[in-house]
PDB file of C-alpha atoms and ligand atoms in Angstrom:
ATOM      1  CA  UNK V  32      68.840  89.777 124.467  1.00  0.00           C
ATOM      2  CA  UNK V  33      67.445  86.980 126.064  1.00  0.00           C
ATOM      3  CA  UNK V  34      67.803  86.236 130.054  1.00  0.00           C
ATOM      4  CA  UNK V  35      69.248  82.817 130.452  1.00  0.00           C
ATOM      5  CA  UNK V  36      66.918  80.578 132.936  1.00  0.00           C
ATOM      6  CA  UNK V  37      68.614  77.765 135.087  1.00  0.00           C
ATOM      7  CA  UNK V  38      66.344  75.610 136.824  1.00  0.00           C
ATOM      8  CA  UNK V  39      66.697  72.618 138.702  1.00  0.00           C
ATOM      9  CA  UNK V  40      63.933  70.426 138.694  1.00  0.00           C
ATOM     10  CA  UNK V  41      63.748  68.303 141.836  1.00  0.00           C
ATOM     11  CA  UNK V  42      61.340  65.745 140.979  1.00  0.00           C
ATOM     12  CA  UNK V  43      60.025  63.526 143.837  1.00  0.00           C
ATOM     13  CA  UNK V  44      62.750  64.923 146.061  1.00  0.00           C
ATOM     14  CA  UNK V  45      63.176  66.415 149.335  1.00  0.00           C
ATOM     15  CA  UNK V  46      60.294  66.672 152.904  1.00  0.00           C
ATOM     16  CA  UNK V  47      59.910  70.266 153.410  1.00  0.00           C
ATOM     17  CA  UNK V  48      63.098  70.409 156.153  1.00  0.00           C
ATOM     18  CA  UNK V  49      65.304  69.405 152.936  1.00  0.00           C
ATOM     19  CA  UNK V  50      63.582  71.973 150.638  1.00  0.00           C
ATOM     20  CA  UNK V  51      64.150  74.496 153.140  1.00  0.00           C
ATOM     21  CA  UNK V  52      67.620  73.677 154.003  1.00  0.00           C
ATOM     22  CA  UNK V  53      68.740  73.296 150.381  1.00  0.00           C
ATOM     23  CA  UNK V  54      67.184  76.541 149.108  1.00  0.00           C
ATOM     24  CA  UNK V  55      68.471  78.755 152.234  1.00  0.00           C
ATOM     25  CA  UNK V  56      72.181  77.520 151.254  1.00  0.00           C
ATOM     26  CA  UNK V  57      71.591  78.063 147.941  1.00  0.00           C
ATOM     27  CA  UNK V  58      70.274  81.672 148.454  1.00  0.00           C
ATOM     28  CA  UNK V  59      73.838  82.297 150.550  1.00  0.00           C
ATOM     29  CA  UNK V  60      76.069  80.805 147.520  1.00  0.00           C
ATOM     30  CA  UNK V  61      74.273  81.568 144.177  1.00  0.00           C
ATOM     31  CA  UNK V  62      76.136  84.656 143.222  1.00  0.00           C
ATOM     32  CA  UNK V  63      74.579  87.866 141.566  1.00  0.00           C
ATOM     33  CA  UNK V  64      74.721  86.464 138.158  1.00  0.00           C
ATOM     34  CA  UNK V  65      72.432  87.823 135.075  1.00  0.00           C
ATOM     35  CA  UNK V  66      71.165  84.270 135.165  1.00  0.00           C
ATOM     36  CA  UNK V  67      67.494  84.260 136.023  1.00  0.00           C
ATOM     37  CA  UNK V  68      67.594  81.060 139.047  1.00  0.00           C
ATOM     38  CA  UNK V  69      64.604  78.578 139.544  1.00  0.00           C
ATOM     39  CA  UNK V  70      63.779  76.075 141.728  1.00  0.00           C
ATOM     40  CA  UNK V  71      60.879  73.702 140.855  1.00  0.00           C
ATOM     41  CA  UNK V  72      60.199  72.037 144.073  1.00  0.00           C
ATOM     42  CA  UNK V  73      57.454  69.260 144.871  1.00  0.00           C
ATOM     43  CA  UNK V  74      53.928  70.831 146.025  1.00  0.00           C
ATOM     44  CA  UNK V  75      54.180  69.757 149.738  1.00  0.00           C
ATOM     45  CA  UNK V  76      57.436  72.259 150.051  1.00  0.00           C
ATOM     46  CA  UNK V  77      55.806  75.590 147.901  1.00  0.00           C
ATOM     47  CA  UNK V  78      54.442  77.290 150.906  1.00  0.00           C
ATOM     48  CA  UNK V  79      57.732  76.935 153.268  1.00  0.00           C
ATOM     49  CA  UNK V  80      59.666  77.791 150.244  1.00  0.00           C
ATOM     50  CA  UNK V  81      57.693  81.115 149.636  1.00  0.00           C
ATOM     51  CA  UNK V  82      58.157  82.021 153.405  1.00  0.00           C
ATOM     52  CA  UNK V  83      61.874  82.347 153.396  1.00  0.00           C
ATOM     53  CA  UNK V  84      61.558  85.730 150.809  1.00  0.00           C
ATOM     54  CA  UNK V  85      64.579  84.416 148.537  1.00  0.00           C
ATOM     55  CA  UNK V  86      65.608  87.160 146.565  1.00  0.00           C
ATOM     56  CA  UNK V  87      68.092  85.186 143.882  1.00  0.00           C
ATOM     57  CA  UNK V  88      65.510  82.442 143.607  1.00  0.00           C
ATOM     58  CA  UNK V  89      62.243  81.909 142.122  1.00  0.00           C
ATOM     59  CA  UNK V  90      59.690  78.935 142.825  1.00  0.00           C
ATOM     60  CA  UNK V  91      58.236  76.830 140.483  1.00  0.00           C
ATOM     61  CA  UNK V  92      55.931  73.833 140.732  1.00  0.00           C
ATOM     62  CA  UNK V  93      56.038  70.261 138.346  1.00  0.00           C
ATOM     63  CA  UNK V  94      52.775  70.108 137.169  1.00  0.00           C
ATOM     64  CA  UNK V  95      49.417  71.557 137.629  1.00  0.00           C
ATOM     65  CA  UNK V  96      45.481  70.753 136.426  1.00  0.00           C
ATOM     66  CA  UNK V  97      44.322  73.062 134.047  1.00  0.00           C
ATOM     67  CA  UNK V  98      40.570  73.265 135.542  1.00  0.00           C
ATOM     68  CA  UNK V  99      39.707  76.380 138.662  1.00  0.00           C
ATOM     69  CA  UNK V 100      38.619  74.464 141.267  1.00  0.00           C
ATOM     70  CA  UNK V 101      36.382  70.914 141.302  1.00  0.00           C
ATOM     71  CA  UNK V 102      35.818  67.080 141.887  1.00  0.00           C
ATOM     72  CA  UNK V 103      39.628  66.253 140.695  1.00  0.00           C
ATOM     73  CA  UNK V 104      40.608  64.284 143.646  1.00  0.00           C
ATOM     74  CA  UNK V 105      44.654  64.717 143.929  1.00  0.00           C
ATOM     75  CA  UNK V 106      45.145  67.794 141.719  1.00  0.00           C
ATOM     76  CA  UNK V 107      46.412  71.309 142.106  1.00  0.00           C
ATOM     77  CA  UNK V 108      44.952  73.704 140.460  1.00  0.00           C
ATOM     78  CA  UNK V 109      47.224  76.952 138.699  1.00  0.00           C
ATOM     79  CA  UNK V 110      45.789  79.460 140.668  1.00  0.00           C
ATOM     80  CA  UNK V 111      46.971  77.011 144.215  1.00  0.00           C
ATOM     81  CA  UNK V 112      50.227  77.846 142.985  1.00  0.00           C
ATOM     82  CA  UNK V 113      50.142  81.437 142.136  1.00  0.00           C
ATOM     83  CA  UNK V 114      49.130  81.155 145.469  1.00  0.00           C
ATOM     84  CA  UNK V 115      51.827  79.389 147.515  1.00  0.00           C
ATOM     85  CA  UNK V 116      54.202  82.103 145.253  1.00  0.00           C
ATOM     86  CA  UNK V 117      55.020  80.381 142.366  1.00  0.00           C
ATOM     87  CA  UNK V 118      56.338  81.947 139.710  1.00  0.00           C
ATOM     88  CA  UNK V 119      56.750  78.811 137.249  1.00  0.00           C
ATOM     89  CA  UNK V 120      55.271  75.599 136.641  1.00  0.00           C
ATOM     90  CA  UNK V 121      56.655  72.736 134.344  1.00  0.00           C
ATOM     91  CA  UNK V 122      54.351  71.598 131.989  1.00  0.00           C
ATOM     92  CA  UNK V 123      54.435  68.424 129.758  1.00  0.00           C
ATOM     93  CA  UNK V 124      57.922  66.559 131.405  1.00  0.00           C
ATOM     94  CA  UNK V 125      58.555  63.479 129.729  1.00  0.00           C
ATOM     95  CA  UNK V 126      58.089  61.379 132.996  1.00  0.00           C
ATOM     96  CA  UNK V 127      54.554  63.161 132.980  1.00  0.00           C
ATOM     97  CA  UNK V 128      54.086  62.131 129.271  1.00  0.00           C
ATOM     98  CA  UNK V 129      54.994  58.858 130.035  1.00  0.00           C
ATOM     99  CA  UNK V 130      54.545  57.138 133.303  1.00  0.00           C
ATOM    100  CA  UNK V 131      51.184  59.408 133.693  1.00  0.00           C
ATOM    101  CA  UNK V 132      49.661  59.374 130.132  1.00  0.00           C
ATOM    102  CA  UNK V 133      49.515  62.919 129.692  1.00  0.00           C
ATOM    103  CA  UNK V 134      49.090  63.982 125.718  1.00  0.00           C
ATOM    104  CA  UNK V 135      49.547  67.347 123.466  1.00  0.00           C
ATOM    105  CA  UNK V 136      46.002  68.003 123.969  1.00  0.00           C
ATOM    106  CA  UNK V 137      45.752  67.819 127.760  1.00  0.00           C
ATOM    107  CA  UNK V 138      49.157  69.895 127.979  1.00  0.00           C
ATOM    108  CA  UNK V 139      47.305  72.392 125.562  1.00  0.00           C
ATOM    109  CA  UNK V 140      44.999  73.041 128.351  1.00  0.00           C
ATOM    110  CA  UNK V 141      47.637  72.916 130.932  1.00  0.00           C
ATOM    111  CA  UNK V 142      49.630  75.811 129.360  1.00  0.00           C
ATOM    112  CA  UNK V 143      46.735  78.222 128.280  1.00  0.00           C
ATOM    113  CA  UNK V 144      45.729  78.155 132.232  1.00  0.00           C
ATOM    114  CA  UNK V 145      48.729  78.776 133.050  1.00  0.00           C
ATOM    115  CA  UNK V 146      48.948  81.390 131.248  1.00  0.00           C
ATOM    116  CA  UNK V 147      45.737  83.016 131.872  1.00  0.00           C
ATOM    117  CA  UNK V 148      46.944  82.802 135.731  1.00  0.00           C
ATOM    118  CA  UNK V 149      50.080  84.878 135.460  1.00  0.00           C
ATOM    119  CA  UNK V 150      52.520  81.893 135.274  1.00  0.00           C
ATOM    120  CA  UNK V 151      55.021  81.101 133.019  1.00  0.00           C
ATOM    121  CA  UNK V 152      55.141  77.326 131.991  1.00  0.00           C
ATOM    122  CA  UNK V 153      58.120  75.577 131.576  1.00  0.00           C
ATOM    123  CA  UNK V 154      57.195  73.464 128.320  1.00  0.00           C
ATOM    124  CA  UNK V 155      59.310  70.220 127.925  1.00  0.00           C
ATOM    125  CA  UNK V 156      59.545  68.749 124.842  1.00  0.00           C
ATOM    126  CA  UNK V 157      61.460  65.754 123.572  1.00  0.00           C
ATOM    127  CA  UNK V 158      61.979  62.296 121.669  1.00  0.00           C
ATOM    128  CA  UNK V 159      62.839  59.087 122.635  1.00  0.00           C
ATOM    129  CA  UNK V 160      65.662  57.164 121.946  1.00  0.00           C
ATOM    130  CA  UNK V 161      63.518  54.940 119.452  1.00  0.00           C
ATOM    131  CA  UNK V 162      62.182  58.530 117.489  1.00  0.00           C
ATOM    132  CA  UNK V 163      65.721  59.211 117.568  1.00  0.00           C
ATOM    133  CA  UNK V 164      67.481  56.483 115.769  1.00  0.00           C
ATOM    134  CA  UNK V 165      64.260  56.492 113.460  1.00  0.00           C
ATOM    135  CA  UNK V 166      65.093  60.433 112.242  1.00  0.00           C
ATOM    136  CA  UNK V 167      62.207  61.754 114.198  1.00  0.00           C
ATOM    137  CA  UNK V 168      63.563  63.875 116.155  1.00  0.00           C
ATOM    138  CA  UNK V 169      62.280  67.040 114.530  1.00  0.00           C
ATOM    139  CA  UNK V 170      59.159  65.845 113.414  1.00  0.00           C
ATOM    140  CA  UNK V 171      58.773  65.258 117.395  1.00  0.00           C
ATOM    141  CA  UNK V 172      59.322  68.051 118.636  1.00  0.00           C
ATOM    142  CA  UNK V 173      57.649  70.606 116.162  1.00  0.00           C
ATOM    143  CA  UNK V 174      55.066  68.575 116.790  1.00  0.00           C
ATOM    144  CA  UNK V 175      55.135  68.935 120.271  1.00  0.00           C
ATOM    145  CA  UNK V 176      55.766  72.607 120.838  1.00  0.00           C
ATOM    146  CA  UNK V 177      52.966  73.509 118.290  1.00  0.00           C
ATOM    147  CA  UNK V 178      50.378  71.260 119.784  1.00  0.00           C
ATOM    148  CA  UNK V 179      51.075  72.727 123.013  1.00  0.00           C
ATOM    149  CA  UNK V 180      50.918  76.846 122.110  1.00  0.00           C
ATOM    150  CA  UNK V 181      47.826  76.134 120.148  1.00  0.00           C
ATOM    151  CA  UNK V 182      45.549  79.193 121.023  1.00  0.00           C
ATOM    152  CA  UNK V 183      48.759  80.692 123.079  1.00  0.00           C
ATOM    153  CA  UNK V 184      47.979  84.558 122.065  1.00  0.00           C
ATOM    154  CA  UNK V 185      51.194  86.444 120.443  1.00  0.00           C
ATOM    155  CA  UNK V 186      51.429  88.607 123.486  1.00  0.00           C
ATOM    156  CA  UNK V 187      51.707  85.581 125.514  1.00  0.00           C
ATOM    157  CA  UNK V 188      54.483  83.692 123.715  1.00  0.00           C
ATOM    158  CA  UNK V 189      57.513  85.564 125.128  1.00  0.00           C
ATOM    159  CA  UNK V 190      55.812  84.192 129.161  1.00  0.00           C
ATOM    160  CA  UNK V 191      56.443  80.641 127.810  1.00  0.00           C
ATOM    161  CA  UNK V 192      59.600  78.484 128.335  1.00  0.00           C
ATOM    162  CA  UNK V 193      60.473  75.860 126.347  1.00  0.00           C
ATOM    163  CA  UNK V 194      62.791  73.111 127.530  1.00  0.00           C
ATOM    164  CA  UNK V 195      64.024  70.657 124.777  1.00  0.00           C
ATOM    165  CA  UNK V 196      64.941  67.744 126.617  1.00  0.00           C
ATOM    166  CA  UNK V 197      65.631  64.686 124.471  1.00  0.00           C
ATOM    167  CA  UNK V 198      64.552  61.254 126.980  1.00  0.00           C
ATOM    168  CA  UNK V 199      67.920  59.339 126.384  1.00  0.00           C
ATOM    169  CA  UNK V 200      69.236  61.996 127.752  1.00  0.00           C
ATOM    170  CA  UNK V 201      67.594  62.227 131.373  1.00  0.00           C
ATOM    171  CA  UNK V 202      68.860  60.859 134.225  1.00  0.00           C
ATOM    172  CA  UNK V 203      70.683  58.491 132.345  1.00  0.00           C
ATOM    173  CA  UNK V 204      74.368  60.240 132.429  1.00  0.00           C
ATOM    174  CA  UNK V 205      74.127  60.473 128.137  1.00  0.00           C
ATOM    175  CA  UNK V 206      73.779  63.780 127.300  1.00  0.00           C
ATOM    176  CA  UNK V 207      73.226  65.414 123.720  1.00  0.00           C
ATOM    177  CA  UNK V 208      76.433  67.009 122.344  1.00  0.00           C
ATOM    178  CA  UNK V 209      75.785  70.819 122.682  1.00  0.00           C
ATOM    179  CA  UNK V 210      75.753  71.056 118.776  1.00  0.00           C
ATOM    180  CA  UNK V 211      72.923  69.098 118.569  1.00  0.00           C
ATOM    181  CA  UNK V 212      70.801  70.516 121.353  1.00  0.00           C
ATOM    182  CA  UNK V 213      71.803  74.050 119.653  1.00  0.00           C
ATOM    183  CA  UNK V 214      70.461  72.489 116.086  1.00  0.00           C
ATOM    184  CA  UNK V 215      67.003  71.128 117.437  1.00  0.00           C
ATOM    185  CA  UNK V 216      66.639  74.022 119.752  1.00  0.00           C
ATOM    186  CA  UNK V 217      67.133  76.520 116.492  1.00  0.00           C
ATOM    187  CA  UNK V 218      64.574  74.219 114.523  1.00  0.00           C
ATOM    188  CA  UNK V 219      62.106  74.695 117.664  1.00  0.00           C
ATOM    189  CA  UNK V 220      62.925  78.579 117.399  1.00  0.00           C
ATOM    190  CA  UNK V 221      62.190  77.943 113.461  1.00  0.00           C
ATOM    191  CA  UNK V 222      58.602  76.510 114.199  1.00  0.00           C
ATOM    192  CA  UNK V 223      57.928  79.598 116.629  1.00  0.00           C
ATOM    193  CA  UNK V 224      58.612  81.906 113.987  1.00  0.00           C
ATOM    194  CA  UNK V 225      56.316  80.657 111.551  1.00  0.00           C
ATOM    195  CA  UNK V 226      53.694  79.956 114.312  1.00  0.00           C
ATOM    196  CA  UNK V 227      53.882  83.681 115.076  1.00  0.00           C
ATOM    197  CA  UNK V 228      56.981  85.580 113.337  1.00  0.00           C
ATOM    198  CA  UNK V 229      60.660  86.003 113.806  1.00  0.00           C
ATOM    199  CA  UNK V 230      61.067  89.187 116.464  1.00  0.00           C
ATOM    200  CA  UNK V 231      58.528  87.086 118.934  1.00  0.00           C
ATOM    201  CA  UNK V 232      60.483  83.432 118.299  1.00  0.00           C
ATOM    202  CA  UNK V 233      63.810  85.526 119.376  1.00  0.00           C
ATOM    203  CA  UNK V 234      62.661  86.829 122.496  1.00  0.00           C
ATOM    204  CA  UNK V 235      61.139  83.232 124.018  1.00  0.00           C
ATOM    205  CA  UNK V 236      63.723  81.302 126.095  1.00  0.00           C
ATOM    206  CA  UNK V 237      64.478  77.928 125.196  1.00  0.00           C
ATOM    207  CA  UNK V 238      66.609  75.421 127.436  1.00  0.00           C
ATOM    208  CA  UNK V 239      68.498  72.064 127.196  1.00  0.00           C
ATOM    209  CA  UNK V 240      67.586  69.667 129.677  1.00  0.00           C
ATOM    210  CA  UNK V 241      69.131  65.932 130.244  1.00  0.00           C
ATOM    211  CA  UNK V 242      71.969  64.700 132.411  1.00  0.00           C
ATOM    212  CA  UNK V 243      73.168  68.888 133.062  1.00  0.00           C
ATOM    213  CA  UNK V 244      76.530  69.328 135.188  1.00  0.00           C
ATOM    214  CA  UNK V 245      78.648  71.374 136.329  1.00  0.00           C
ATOM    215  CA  UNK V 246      81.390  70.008 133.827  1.00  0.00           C
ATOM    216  CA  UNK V 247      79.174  70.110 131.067  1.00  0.00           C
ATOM    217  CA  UNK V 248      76.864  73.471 131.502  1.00  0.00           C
ATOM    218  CA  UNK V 249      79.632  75.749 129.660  1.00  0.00           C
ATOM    219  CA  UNK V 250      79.433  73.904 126.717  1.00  0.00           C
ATOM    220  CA  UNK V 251      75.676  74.177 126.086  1.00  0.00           C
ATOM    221  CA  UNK V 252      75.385  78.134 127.497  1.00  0.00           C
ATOM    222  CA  UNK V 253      77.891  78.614 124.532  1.00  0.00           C
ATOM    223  CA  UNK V 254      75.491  77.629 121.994  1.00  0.00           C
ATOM    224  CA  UNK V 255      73.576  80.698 120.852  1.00  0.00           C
ATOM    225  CA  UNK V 256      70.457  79.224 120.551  1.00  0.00           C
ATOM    226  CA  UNK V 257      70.696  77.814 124.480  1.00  0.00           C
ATOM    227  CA  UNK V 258      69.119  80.299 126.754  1.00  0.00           C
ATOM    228  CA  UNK V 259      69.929  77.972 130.144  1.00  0.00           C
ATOM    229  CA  UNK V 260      69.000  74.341 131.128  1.00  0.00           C
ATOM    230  CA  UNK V 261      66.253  72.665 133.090  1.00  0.00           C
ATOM    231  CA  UNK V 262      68.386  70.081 135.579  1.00  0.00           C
ATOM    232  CA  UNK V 263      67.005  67.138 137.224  1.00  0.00           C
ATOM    233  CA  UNK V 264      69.467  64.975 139.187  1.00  0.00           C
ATOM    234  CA  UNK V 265      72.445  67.547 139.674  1.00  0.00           C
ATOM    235  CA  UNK V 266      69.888  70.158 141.114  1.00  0.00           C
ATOM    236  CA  UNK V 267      69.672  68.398 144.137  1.00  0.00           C
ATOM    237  CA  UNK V 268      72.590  69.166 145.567  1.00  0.00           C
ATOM    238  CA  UNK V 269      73.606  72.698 146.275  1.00  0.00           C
ATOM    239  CA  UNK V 270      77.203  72.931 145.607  1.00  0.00           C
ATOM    240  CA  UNK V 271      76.403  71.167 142.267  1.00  0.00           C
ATOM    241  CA  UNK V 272      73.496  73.296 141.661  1.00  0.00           C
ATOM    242  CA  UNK V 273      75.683  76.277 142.350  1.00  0.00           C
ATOM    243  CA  UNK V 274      78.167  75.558 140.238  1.00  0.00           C
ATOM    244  CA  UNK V 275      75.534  74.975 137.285  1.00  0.00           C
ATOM    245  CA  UNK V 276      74.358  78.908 137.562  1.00  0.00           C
ATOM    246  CA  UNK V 277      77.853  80.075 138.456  1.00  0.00           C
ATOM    247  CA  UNK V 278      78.371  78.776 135.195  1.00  0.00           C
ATOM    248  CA  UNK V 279      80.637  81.792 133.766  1.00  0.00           C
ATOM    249  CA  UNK V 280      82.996  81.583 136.818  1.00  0.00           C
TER     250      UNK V 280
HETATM  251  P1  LIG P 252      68.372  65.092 134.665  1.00  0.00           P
HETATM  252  O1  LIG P 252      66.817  65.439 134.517  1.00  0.00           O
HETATM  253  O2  LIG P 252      69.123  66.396 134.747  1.00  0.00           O
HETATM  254  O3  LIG P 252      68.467  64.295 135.952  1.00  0.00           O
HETATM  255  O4  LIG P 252      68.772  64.308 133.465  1.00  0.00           O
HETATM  256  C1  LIG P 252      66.377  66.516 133.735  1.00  0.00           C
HETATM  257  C2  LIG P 252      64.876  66.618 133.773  1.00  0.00           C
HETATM  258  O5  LIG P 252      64.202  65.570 133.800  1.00  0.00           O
HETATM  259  O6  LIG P 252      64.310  67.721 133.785  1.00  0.00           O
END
């Protein structure tokens, strides 16, 4: 059985008095829920975050360099965030893909890092409306996912999340039916197992990310495939955020 993971990505959101204000509320209204909860919070807000000891919440960064320590002027490096507590780090978002030129190769790097540092990257993946309407989807996001475990040992694989998290879909309100997400998500869990084999693609944890509510969440934790959600906009605020965990209430 896999743990679902629901976690709200906050973007470029939030001085450190909001982080801290947000994730102390949250911590009093998440419920005890099987639901593994994670907050990916910008860099300036990781160390205040860590200090208030959540117990129902883990931390999780946006992005990270894949090199130790060096002459990359605006960077954090994995091992700063293992350090500030975090648990998580997305890797790959479309918004870093695209307003920041990031490619498969450079994610590549990214993930094995992360890896070798203890965290568990939260791998987006996704096509545009464009690859879309062109029947690319699949071809896409194969493509993606098996660009981005290249060199990933076996042993490793079940540390990774994936998030499949088509781009029409974020922030824009249009989400993909649940069907859907289910079918590409069960073609990415197809790719795993004949990247490494079937037991190993069944244990990693795949989300749906894109325009996530409270009134749609249900829907898409049905699916089996679905193992939680990565949510952008509707993270922000607790009550909504709540209600997106609290899912099964
Ligand atoms: P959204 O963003 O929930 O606001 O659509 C999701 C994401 O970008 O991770």
């Amino acid at each position: 059985m896999r743990t679902p993971i629901i976690a709200g990505n906050w973007k470029m959101h939030k001085t450190v008095g909001e982080a801290v204000e947000t994730c102390r509320k949250l911590e009093e209204v998440v419920t005890d829920s099987p639901v593994e909860v994670v907050v990916c919070a910008p860099f300036t807000s990781l160390s205040a975050l860590s200090a208030l000891g959540m117990e129902k919440v883990q931390l999780g960064a946006q992005n990270m360099f894949y090199a130790d320590q060096g002459a990359y002027t605006g960077e954090i490096s994995g091992q700063m965030l293992v350090d500030t507590g975090c648990s998580y780090v997305i890797l790959g978002h479309s918004e870093r893909r695209e307003i920041f030129g990031e490619d498969d190769e450079l994610i590549n790097k990214k993930v094995l890092k992360a890896l070798e540092l203890g965290l568990r990257p939260i791998l987006c993946v996704g096509e545009t409306l464009s690859q879309r309407k062109a029947g690319e989807t699949e071809e896409v996001v194969v493509s993606q996912t098996a660009k981005a475990l290249s060199g990933v040992a076996a042993e490793q694989l079940p540390q990774v999340v994936i998030a499949y998290e088509p781009i029409w879909a974020i922030g824009t309100g249009e989400n993909s039916t649940p069907e859907d997400a289910n079918r590409v998500i069960g073609l990415i869990r197809s790719k795993l197992a004949e990247l490494y084999d079937g037991e190993l693609a069944g244990q990693v944890r795949i989300q749906y990310g894109g325009s996530v509510k409270p009134e749609n969440i249900a829907g898409f934790m049905q699916q089996p495939e679905i193992d939680g959600a990565l949510v952008g906009g509707a993270s922000l605020a607790v009550e909504d955020f709540a209600a997106i965990i609290d899912y099964q209430r």
